[in-house]
CSV table of C-alpha atoms in Angstrom, one decimal:
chain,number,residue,atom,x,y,z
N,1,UNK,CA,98.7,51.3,-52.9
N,2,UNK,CA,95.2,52.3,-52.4
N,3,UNK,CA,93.8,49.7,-54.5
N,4,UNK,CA,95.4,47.3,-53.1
N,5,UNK,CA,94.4,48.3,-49.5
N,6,UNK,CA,90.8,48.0,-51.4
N,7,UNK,CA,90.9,44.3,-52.5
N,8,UNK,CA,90.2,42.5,-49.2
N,9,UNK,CA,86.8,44.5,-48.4
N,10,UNK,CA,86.1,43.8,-52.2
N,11,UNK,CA,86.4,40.3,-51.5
N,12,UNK,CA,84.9,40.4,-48.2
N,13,UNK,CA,81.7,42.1,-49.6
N,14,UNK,CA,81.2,39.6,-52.3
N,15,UNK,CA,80.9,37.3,-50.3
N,16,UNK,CA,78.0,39.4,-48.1
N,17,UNK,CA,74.5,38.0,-48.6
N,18,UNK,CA,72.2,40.7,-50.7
N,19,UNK,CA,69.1,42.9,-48.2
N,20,UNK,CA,66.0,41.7,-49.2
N,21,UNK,CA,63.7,44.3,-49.0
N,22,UNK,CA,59.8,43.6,-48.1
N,23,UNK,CA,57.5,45.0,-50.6
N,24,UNK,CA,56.0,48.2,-49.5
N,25,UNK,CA,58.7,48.8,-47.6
N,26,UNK,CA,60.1,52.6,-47.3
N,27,UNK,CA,64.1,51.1,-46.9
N,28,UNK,CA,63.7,51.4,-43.9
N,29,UNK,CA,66.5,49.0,-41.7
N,30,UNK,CA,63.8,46.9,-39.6
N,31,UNK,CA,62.3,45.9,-43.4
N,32,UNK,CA,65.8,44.5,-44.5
N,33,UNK,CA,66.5,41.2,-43.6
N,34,UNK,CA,69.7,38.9,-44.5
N,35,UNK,CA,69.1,36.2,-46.9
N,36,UNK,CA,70.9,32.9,-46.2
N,37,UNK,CA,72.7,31.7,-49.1
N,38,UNK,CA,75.7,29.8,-48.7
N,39,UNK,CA,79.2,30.2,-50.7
N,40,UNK,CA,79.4,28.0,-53.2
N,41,UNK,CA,82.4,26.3,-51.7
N,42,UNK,CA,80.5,25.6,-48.4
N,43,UNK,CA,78.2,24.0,-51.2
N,44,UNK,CA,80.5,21.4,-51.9
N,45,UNK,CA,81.6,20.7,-48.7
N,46,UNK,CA,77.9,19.5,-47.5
N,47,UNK,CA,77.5,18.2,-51.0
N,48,UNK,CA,80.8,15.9,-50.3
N,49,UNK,CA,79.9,15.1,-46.6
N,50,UNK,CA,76.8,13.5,-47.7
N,51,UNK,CA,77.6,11.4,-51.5
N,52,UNK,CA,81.7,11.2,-50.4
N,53,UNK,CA,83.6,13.1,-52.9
N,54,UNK,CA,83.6,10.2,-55.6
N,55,UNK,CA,80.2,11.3,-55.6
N,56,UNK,CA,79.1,8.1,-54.5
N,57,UNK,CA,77.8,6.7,-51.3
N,58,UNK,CA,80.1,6.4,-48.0
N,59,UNK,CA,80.5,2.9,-47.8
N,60,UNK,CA,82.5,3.5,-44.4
N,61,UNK,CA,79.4,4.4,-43.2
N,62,UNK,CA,77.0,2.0,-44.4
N,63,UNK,CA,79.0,-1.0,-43.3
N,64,UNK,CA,79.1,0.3,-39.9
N,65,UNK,CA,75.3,0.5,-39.6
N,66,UNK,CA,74.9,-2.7,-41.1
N,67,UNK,CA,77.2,-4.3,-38.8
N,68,UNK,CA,75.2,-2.4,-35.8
N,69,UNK,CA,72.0,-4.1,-37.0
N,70,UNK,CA,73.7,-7.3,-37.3
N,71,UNK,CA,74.7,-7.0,-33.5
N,72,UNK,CA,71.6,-6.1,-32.7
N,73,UNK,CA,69.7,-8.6,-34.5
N,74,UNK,CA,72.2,-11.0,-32.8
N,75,UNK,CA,71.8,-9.7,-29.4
N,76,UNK,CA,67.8,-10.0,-29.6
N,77,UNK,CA,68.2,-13.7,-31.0
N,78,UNK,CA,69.9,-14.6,-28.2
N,79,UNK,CA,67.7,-13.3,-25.8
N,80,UNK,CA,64.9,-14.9,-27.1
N,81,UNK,CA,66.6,-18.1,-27.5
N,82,UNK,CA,67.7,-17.4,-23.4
N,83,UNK,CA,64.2,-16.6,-22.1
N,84,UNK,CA,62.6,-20.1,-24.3
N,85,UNK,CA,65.5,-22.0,-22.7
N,86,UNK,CA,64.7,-20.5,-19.2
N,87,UNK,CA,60.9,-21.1,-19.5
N,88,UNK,CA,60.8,-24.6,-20.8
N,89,UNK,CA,63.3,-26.2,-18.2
N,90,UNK,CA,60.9,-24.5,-15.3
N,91,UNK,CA,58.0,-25.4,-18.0
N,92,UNK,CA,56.5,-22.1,-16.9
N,93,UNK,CA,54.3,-21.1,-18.8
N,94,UNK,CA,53.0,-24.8,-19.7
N,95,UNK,CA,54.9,-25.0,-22.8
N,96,UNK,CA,52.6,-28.0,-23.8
N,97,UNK,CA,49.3,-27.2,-22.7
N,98,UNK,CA,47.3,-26.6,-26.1
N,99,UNK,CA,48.4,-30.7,-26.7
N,100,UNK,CA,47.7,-31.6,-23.1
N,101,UNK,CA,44.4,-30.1,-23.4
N,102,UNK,CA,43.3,-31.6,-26.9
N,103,UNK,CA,44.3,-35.3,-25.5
N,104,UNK,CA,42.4,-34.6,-22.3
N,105,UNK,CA,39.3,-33.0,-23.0
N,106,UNK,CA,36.9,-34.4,-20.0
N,107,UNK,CA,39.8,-33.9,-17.5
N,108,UNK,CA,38.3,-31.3,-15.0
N,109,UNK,CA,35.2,-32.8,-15.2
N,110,UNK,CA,36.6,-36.3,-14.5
N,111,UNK,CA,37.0,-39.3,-12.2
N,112,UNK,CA,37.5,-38.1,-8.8
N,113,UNK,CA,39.1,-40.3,-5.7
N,114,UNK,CA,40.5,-43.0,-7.8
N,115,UNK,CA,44.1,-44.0,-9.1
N,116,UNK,CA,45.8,-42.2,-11.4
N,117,UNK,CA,47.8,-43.2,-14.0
N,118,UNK,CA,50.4,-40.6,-15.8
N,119,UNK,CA,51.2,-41.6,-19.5
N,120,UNK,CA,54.8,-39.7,-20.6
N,121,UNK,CA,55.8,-40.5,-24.1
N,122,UNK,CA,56.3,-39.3,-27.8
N,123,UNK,CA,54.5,-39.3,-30.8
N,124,UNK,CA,53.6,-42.8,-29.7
N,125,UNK,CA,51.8,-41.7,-26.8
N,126,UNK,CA,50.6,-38.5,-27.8
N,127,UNK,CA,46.9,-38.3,-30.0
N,128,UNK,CA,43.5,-38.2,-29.1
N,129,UNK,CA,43.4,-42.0,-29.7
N,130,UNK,CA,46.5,-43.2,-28.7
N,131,UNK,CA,47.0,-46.2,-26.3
N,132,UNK,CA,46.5,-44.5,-23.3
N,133,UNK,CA,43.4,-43.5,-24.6
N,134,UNK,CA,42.5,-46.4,-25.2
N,135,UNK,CA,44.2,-47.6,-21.6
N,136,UNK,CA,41.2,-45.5,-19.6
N,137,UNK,CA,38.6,-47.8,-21.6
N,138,UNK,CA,40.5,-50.9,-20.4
N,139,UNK,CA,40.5,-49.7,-16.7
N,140,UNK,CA,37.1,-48.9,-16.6
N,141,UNK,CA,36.2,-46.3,-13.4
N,142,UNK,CA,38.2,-47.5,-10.8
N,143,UNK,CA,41.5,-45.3,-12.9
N,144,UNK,CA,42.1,-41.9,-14.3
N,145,UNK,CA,44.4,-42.0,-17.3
N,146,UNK,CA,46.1,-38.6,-17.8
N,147,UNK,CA,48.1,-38.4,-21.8
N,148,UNK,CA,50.8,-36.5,-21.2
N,149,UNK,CA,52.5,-37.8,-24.2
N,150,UNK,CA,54.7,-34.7,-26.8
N,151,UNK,CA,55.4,-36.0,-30.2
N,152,UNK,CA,59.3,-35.6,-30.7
N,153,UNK,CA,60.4,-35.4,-27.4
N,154,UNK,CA,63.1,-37.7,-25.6
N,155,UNK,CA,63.8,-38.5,-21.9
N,156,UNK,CA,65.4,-35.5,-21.5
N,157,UNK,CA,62.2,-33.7,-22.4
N,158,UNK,CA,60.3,-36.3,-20.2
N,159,UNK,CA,61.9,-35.2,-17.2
N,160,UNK,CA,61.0,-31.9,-17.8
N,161,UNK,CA,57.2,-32.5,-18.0
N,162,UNK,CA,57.1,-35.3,-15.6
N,163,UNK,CA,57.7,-32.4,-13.1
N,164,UNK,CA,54.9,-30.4,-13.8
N,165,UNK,CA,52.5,-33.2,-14.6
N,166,UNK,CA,52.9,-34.5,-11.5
N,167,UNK,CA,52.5,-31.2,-9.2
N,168,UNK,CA,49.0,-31.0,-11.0
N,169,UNK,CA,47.7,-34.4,-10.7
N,170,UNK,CA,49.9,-36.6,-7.6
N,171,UNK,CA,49.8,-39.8,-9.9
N,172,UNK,CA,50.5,-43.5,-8.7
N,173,UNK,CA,51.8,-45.2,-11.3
N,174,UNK,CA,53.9,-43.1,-14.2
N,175,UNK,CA,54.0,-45.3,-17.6
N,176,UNK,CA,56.8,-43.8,-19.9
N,177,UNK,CA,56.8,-44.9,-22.8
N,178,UNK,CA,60.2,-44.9,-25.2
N,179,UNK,CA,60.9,-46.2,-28.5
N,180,UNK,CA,64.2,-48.2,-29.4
N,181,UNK,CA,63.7,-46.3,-33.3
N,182,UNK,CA,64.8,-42.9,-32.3
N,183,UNK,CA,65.2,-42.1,-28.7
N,184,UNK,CA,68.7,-42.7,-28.7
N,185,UNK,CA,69.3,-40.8,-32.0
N,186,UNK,CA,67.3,-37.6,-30.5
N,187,UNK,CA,69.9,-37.5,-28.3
N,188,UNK,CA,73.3,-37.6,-30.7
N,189,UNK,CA,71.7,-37.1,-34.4
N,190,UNK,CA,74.5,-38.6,-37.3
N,191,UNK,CA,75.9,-34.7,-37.5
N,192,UNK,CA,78.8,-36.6,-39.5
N,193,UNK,CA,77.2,-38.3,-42.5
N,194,UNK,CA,77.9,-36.5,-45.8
N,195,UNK,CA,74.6,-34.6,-47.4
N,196,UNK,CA,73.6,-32.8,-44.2
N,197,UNK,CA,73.3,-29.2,-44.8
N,198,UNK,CA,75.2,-26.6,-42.6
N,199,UNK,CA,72.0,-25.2,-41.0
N,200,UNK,CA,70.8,-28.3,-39.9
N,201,UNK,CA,74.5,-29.7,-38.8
N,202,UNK,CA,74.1,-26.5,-36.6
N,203,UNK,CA,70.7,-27.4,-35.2
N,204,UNK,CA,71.4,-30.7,-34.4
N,205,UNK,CA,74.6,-29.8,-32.5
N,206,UNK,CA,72.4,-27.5,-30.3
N,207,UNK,CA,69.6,-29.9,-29.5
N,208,UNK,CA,72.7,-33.1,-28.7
N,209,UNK,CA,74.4,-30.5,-26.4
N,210,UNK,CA,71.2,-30.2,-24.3
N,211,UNK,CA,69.6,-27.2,-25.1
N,212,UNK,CA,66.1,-27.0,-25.4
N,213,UNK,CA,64.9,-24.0,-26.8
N,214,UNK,CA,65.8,-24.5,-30.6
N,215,UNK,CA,64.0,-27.9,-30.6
N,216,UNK,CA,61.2,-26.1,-29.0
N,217,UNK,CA,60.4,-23.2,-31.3
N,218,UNK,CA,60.6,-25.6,-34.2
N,219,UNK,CA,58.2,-28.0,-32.2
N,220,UNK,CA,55.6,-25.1,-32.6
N,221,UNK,CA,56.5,-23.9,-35.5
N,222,UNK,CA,55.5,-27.8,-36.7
N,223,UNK,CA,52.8,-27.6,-34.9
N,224,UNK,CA,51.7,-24.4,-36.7
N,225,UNK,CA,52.4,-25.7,-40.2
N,226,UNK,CA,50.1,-29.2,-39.1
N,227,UNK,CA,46.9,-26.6,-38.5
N,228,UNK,CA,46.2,-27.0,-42.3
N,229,UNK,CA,43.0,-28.2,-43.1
N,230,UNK,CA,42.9,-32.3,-42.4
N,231,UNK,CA,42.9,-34.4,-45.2
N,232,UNK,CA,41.6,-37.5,-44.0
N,233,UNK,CA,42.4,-39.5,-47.2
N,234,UNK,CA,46.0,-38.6,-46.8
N,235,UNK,CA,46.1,-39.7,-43.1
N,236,UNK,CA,44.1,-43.0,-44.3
N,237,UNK,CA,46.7,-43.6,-46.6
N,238,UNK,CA,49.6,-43.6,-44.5
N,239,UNK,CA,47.6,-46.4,-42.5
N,240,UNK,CA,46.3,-48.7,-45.2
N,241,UNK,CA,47.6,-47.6,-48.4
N,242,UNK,CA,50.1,-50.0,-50.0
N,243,UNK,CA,54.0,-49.0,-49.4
N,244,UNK,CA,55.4,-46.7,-51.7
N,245,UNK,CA,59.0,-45.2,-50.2
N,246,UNK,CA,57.6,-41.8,-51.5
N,247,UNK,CA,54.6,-42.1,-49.7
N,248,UNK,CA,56.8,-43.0,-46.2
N,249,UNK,CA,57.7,-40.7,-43.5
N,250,UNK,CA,59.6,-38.1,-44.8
N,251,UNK,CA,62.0,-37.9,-41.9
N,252,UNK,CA,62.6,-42.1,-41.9
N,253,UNK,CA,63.4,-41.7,-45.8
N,254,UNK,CA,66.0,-39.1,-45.1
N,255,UNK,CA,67.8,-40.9,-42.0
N,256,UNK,CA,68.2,-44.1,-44.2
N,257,UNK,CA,69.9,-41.9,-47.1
N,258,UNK,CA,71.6,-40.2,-44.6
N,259,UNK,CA,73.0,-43.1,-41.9
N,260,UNK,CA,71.7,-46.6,-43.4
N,261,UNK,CA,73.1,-48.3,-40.1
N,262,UNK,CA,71.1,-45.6,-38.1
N,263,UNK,CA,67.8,-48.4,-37.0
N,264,UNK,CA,71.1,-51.1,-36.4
N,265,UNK,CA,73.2,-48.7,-34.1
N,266,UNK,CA,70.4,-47.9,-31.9
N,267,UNK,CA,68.7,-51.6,-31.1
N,268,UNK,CA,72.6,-52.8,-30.5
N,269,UNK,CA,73.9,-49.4,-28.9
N,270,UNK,CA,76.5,-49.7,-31.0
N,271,UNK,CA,79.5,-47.2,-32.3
N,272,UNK,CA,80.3,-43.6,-30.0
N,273,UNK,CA,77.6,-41.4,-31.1
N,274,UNK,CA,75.0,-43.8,-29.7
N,275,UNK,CA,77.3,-45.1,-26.7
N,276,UNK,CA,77.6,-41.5,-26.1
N,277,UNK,CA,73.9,-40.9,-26.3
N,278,UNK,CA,73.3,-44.0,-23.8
N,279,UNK,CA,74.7,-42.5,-21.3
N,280,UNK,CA,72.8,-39.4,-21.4
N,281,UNK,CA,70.1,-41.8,-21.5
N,282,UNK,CA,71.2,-43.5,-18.6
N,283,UNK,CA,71.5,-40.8,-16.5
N,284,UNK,CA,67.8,-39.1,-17.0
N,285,UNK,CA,66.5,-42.2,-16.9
N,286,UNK,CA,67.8,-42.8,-13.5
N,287,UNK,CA,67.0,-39.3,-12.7
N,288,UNK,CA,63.3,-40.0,-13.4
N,289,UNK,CA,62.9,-43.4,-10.9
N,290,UNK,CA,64.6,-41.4,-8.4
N,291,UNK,CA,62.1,-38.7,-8.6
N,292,UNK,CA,59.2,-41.1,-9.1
N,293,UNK,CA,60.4,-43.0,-5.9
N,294,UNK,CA,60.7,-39.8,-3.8
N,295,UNK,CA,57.0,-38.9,-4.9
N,296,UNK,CA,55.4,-42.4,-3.8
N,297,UNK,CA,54.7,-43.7,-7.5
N,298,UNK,CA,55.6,-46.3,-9.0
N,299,UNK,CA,57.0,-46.4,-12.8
N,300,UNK,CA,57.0,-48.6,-15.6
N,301,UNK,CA,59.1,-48.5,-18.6
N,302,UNK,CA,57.3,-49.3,-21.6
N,303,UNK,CA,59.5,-50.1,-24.4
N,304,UNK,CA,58.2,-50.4,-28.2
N,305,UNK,CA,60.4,-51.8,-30.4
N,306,UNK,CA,61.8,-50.6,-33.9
N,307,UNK,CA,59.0,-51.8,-36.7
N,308,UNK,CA,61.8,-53.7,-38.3
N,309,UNK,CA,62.5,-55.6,-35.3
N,310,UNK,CA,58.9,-56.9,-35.4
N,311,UNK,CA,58.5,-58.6,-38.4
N,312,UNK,CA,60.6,-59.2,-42.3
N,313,UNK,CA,57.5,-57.2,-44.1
N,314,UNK,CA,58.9,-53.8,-42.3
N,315,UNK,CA,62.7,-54.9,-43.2
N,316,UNK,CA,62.1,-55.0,-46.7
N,317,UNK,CA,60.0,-51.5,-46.3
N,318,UNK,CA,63.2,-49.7,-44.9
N,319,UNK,CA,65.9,-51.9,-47.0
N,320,UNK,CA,64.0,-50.2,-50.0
N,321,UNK,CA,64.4,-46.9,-48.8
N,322,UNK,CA,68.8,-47.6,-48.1
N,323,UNK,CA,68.6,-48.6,-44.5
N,324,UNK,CA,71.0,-51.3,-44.1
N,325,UNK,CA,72.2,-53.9,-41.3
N,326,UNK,CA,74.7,-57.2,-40.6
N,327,UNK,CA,72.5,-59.6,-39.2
N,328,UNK,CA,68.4,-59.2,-38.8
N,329,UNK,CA,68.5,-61.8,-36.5
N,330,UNK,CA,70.2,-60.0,-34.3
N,331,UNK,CA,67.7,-57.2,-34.4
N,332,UNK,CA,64.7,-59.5,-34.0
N,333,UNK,CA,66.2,-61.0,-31.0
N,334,UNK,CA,64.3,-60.8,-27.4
N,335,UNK,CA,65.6,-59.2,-25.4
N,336,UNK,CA,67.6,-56.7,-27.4
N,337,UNK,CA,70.8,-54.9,-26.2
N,338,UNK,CA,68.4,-51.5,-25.7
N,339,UNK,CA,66.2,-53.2,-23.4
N,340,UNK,CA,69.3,-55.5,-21.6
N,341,UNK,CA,70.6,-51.9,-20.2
N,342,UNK,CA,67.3,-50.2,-19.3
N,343,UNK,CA,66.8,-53.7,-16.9
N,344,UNK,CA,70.7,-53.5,-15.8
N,345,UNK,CA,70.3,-49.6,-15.0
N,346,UNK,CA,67.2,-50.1,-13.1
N,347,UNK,CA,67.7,-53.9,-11.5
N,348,UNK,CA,68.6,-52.6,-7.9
N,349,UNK,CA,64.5,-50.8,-8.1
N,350,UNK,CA,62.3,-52.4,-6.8
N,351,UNK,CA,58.6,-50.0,-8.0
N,352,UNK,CA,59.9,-50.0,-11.6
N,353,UNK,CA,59.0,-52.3,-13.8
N,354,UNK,CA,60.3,-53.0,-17.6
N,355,UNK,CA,58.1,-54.0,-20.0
N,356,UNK,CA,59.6,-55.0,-23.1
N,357,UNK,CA,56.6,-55.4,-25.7
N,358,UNK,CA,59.0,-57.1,-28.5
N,359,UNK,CA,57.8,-60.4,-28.0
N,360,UNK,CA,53.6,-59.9,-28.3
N,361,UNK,CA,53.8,-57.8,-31.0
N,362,UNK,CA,56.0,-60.5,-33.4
N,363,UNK,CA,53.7,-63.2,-32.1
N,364,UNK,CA,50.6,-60.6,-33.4
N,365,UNK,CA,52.5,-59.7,-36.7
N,366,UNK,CA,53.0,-63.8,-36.8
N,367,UNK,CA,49.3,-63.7,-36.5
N,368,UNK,CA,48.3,-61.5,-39.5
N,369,UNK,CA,47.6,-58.8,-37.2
N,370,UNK,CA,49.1,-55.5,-39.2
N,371,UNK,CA,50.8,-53.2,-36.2
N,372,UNK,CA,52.5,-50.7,-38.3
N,373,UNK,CA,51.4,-48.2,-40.6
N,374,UNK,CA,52.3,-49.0,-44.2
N,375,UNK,CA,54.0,-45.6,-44.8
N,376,UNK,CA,54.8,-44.3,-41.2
N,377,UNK,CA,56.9,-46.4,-38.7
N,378,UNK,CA,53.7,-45.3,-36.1
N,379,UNK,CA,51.1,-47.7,-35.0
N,380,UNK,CA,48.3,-49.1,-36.6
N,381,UNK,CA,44.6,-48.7,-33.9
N,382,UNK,CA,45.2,-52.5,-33.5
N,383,UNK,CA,49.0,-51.7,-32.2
N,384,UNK,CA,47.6,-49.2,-29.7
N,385,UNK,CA,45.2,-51.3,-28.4
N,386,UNK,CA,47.4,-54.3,-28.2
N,387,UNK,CA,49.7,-51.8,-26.2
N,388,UNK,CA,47.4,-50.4,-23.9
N,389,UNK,CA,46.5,-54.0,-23.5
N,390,UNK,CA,49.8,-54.8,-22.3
N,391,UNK,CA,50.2,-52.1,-20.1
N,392,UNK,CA,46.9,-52.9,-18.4
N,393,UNK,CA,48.4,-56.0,-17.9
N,394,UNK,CA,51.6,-54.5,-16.3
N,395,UNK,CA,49.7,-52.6,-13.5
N,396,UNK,CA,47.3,-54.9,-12.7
């Protein structure tokens, strides 16, 4: 009976840490202190809480801090994307002002007390030596020429800038300048056609439902990628070097493997995607005269046409690289269906003025005059000129 009375306190004392006497000391109780060493079976508890008892890592655990950065990551995309969407449409800060600056360079210092000419535009207008550049040696003293041209923009992005450039500077006359090639396709890109990747699919739909951030951020992250040394024997060749379809635009090459009627649909404004896109056209479009005519300036629409439109040494180029169409006379015809519904949206204004450049540049490409680039549907110095010739024309 006694023992048995005597086997919980046995059990309870094993389980007591061991004193741990200081050296020197006399046994005394204020030298004995209690060591902390855990029960083996507390052990494996900790043990288990932190492998799992397989012994292996609580994947329970991991997923659910995976899935917290993933939300979090998500969350943070999204607010960036929010704030770039918020600051381009109020264009503050000046989301273009490194370009505006490079294609202005003598602008504080310039003309003062004289008319003012705004250019808007894409890749056309935008450059150092574009044709408005060359516009301000046409006009002489008596104008101020201000390039306000982005490459890769649309109307839609037009009416964005328009409203800044013209709190700065109070033009009189605003030239915008469009382009039959893509302006329409900027605004519903062939998200259907079979080879398109999922990524791009996505970025496409985001840029035709109106939003402008994505298209932004990859603007400068282009613009970033372009600050590699020049080569000026690679930008000479895409002037003067003989076609090669591997040497043409990347982006052209892709669009005819892509959509071969792509050129076709546009210049006729035919199928849903691009009568969808029209009337998103149509509607900024008529947004900008109405701004233009509540600021007092006047505008003029400055359509250049599609290269193959122009003349049968630029249809061969881009039948080469899989573009295809019914009838190129149809697409060499003046005025084309494009142009027939910029006049018929803005017939009833009278400050605007349309000037549909098809017809002088086949008679210069009749000429022997070369207005294209031989691997880049952009204009040759000769094209520019003859453009800011035409638009000097047009104000005058």
């Amino acid at each position: 009976m006694a023992d048995d009375c005597r086997k919980p306190f046995q059990a309870e004392f094993k389980r007591m840490p061991l004193p741990r006497v200081r050296p020197g000391s006399d046994f005394g109780l204020d030298s004995i202190t209690a060591a902390p060493v855990l029960h083996p079976t507390h052990r494996k508890r900790n043990n288990d809480t932190m492998t799992g008892r397989s012994g292996r890592w609580n994947l329970r655990m991991t997923a659910k801090r995976i899935g917290s950065m993933g939300v979090g990551l998500v969350v943070a995309t999204l607010a960036v994307l929010m704030i770039v969407e918020i600051s381009y449409r109020l264009q503050w800060p000046d989301p273009h002002r490194a370009e505006f600056e490079k294609f202005n360079p003598n602008l504080e210092s310039g003309k003062k007390d004289v008319s003012t000419l705004l250019a808007l535009g894409d890749s056309f207008t935008a450059g150092a030596e574009s044709w408005p550049y060359n516009l301000n040696s046409i006009l002489g003293e008596d104008w101020r020429v201000i390039n306000a041209g982005v490459g890769g923009t649309t109307i839609t992005h037009a009416e964005r800038i328009f409203r800044l450039r013209f709190r700065q500077f109070q033009p009189d006359i605003v030239v915008y300048q469009t382009y039959v090639g893509n302006d329409l396709l900027d605004l519903r890109h062939p998200r259907e056609a079979r080879g398109v990747g999922v990524a791009k699919r996505f970025y496409w739909w985001l840029a035709d439902s109106g939003i402008f951030a994505p298209w932004y951020l990859n603007h400068r992250a282009a613009g970033l990628a372009a600050r590699r040394p020049f080569d000026p024997e690679s930008a000479a060749a895409a002037v003067t070097a003989p076609f090669s379809v591997d040497r043409y635009s990347p982006r052209d090459r892709r669009l005819s493997r892509l959509d071969p009627n792509h050129v076709e649909r546009q210049i006729l404004v035919e199928g849903p995607s691009m009568e969808a896109a029209w009337r998103r056209y149509r509607g900024a479009l008529q947004r900008l005269a109405e701004q233009c005519r509540e600021n007092g300036a006047d505008l003029v629409v400055l359509v250049i046409p599609h290269c193959i439109q122009v003349a049968p040494v630029y249809r061969e180029r881009f039948s080469a690289m899989g573009a295809r169409w019914s009838d190129s006379d149809l697409l060499a015809h003046s005025p084309s269906p494009f142009v027939t519904k910029v006049r018929e949206t803005l017939k009833h204004q009278t400050s605007i003025r349309v000037v549909d450049l098809l017809p002088v540049m086949q008679h210069a490409e009749k000429g022997g005059v070369r207005l294209y680039s031989s691997n880049d549907p952009h204009l040759t110095p000769e094209g520019s000129w003859l453009v800011a010739l035409q638009v000097a024309v047009a104000i005058r």
